[in-house]
Short mmCIF file of C-alpha atoms in Angstrom, two decimals:
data_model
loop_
_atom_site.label_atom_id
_atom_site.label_comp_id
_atom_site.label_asym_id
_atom_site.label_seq_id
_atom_site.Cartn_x
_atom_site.Cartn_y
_atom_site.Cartn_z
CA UNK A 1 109.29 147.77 88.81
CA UNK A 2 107.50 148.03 85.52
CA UNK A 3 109.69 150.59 83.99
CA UNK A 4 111.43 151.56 80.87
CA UNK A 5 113.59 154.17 80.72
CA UNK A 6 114.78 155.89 77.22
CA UNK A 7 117.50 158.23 76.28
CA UNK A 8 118.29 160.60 75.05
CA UNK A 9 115.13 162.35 75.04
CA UNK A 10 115.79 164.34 71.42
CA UNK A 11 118.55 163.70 68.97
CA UNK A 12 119.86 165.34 66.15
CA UNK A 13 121.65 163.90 63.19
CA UNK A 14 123.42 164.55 59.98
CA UNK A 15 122.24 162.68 56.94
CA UNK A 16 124.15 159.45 56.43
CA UNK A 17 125.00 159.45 60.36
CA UNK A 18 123.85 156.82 63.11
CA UNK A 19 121.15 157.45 65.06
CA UNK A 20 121.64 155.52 68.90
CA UNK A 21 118.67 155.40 70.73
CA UNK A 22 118.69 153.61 74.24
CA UNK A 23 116.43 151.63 76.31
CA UNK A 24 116.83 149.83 79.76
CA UNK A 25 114.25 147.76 81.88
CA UNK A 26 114.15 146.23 85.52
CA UNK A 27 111.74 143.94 85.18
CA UNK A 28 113.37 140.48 84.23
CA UNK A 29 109.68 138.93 83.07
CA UNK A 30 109.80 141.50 79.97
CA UNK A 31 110.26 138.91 77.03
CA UNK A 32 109.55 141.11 74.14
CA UNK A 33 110.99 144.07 73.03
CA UNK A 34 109.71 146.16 70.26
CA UNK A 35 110.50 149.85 68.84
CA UNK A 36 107.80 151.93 67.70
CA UNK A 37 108.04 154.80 65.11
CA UNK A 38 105.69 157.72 65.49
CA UNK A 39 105.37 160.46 62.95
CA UNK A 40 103.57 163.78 63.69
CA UNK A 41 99.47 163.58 64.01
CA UNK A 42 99.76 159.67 63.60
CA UNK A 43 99.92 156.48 65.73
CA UNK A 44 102.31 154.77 66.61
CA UNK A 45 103.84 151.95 64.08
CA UNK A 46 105.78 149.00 64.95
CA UNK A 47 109.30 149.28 63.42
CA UNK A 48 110.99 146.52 64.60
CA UNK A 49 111.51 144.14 67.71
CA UNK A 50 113.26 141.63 69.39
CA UNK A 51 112.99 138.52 71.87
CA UNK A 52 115.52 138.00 74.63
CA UNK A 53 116.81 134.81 73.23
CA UNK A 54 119.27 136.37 70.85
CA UNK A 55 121.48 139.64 71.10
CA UNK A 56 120.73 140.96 67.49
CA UNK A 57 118.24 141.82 64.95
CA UNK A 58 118.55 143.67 62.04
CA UNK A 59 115.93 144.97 59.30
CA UNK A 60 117.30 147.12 56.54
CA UNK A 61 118.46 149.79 58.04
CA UNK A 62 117.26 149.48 61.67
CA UNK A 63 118.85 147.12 64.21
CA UNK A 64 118.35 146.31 67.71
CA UNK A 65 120.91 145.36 70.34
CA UNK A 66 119.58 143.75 73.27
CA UNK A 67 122.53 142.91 76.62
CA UNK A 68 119.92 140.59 78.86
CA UNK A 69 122.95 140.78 81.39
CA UNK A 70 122.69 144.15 81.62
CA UNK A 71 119.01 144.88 80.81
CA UNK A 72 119.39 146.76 78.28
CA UNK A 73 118.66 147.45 74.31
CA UNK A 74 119.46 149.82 71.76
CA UNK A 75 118.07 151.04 68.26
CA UNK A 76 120.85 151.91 65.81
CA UNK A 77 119.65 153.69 62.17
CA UNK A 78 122.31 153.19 60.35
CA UNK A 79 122.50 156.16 57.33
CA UNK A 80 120.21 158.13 58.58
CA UNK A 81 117.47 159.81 56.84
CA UNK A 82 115.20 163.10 56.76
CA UNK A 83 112.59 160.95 56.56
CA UNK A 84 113.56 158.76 59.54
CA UNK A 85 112.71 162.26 61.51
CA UNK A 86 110.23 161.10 64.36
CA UNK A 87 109.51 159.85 67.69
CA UNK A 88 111.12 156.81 68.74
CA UNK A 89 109.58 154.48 71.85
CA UNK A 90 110.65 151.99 73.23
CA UNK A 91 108.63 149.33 74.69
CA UNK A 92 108.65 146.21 77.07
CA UNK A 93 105.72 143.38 78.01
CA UNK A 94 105.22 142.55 81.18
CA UNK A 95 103.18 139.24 80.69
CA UNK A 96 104.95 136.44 78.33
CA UNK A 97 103.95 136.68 75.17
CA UNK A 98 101.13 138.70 75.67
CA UNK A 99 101.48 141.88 74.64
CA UNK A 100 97.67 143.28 76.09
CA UNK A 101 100.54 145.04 78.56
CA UNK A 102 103.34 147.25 76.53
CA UNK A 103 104.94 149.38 78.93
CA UNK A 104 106.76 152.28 76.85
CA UNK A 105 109.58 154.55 77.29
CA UNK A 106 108.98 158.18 77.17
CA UNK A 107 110.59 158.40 73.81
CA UNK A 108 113.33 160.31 71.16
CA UNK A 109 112.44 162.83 69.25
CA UNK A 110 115.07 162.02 66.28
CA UNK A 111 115.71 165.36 63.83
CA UNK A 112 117.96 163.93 60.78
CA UNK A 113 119.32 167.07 59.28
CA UNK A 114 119.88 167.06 55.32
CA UNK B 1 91.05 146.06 56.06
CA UNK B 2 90.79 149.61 57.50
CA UNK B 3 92.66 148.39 60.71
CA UNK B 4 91.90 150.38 63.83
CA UNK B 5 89.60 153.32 63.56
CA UNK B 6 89.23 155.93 66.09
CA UNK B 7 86.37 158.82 66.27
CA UNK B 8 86.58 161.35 66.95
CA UNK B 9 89.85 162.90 65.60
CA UNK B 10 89.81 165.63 67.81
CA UNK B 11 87.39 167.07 70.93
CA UNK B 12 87.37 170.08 72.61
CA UNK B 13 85.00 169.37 76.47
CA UNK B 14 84.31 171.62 79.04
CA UNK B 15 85.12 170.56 82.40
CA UNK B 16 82.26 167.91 84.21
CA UNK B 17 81.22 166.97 80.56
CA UNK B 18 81.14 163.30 79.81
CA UNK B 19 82.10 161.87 76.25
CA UNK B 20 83.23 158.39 75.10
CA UNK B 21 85.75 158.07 72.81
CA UNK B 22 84.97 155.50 69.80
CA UNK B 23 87.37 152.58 69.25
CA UNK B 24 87.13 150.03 66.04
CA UNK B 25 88.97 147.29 64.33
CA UNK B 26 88.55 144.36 61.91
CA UNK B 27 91.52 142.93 61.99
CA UNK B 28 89.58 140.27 64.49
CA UNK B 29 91.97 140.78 67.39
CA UNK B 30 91.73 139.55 70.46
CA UNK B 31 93.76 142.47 72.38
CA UNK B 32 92.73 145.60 72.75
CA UNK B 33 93.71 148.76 74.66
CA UNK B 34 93.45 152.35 75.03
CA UNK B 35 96.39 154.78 75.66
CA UNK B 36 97.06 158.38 76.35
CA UNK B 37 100.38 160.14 75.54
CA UNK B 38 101.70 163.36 76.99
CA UNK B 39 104.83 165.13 76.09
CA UNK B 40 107.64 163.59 77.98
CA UNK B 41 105.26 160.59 79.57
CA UNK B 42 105.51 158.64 76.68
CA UNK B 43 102.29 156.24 75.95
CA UNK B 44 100.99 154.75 79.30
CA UNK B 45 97.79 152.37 79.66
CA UNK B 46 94.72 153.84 81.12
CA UNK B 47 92.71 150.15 80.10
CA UNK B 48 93.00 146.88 78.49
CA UNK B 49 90.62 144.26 77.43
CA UNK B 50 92.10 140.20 76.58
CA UNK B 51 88.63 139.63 74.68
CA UNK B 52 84.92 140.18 74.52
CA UNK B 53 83.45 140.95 77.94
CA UNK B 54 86.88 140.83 79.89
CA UNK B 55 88.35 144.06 80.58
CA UNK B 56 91.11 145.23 83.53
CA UNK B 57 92.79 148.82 84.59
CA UNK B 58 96.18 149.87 83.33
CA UNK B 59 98.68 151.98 85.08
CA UNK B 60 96.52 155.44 84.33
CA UNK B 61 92.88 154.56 84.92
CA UNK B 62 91.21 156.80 87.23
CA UNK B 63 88.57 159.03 85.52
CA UNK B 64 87.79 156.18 82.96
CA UNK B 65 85.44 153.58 82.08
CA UNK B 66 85.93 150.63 79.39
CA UNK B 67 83.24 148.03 78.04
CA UNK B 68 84.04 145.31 75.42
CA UNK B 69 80.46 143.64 74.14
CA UNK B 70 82.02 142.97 71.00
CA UNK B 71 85.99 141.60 69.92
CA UNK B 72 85.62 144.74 67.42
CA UNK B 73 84.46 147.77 69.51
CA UNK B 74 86.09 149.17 72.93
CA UNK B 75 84.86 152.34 73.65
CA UNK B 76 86.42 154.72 76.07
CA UNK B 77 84.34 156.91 78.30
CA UNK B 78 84.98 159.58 80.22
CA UNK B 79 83.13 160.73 83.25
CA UNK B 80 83.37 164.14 84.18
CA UNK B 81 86.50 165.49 81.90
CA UNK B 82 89.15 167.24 83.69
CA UNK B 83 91.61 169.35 82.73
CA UNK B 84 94.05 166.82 83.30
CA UNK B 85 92.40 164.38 81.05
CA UNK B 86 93.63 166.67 78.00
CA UNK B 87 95.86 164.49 75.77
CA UNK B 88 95.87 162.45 72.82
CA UNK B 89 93.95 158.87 73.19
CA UNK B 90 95.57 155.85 70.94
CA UNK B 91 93.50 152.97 70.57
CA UNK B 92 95.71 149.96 69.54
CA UNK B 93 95.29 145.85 68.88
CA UNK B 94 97.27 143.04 68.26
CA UNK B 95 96.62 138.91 68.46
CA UNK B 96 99.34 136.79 69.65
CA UNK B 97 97.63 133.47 68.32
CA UNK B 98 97.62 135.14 64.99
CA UNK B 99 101.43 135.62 64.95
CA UNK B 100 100.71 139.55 65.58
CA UNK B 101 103.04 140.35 68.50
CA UNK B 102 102.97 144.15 68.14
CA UNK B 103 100.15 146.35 68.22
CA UNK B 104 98.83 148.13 65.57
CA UNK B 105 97.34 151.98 66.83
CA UNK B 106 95.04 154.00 65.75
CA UNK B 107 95.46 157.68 64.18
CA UNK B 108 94.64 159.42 67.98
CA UNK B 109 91.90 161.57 68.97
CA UNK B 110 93.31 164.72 70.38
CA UNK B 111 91.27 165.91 73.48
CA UNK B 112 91.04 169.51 74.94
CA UNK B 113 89.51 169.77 78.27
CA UNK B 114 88.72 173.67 79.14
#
């Protein structure tokens, strides 16, 4: 399997809350891990992302939990935003280190209300 | 550096047409490959290309044809556009042996197919 599966598919948030937004793979080869932020009528922009080798990574106000156990990995926005409002994808390759292959989750819509 | 540039922003075809879709960057990556997102699909790969004159399908790429003469250009062509070809078309690249893990997308070009 060569799948990545995201939830919830749309989110809404108060300003100041957490946003969760979850991600889970079956295919144990994956060895990178990034999230990609996507604002209306633009591309896609890489926000953050992590390697399987540790459980953690933070950047300001974005982290990323990753259980290898479990296959699974989570974006957290801590204080949300308005302007964090945007699609959120996950994404997994499927070669090592390669990343000609991202395989992406169908994505979060994330609405942070003011 | 402009990064990667995609032409045209938007295309309205009738059905049977042909058109290719225009793909540039200059960030002298090695990886390059063209996606389509659909609401609720997330981003899937239609085709990918490792380097100059190597190019392989994705998961999506019936209907499509790729070239890569040149690490910069990797044009998208389509055949006889169907309806079901209407989507938005994301160009990205990205160069592991530069430290560049993540890919870096184009703006889109938005195609209608009537």
């Amino acid at each position: 399997q060569q799948q990545v599966k995201q939830s919830p598919q749309s989110l809404i948030v108060q300003k100041g809350g957490i946003s969760i937004i979850n991600c889970a793979y079956e295919n144990t080869a994956f060895d990178y891990f990034p999230w990609y932020q996507q604002f209306p009528g633009k591309g896609p922009a890489l926000l953050i992302a992590i390697r399987p080798d540790v459980s953690e990574k933070k950047e300001g106000r974005f982290t990323i939990s990753f259980n290898k156990s479990a296959k699974q990995f989570s974006l957290h926005i801590m204080d949300s935003q308005p302007g964090d409002s945007a699609t959120y994808f996950c994404a997994a390759t499927l070669e090592g280190g390669a990343t000609n292959k991202l395989i992406f989750g169908t994505g979060t819509l994330l609405a942070v209300q003011p | 550096n402009a990064g990667v540039t995609q032409t045209p922003k938007f295309q309205v075809l009738k059905t049977g047409q042909s058109m290719t879709l225009q793909c540039a960057q200059d960030m002298n990556h090695e990886y390059m490959s063209w996606y389509r997102q659909d609401p609720g699909m997330g981003l899937r790969l239609i085709h990918y290309s490792v380097g100059a004159g190597i190019t392989d399908q994705g998961e999506v790429p019936n209907g499509y044809n790729v070239s890569r003469s040149t690490t910069e250009d990797f044009p998208l062509r389509l055949l006889s556009a169907a309806p079901s070809q209407t989507s938005v078309y994301f160009c990205a690249s990205s160069d592991p042996s530069q430290g560049n893990y993540g890919y870096t997308f184009g703006s889109g070009t938005r195609l209608t197919v009537v």
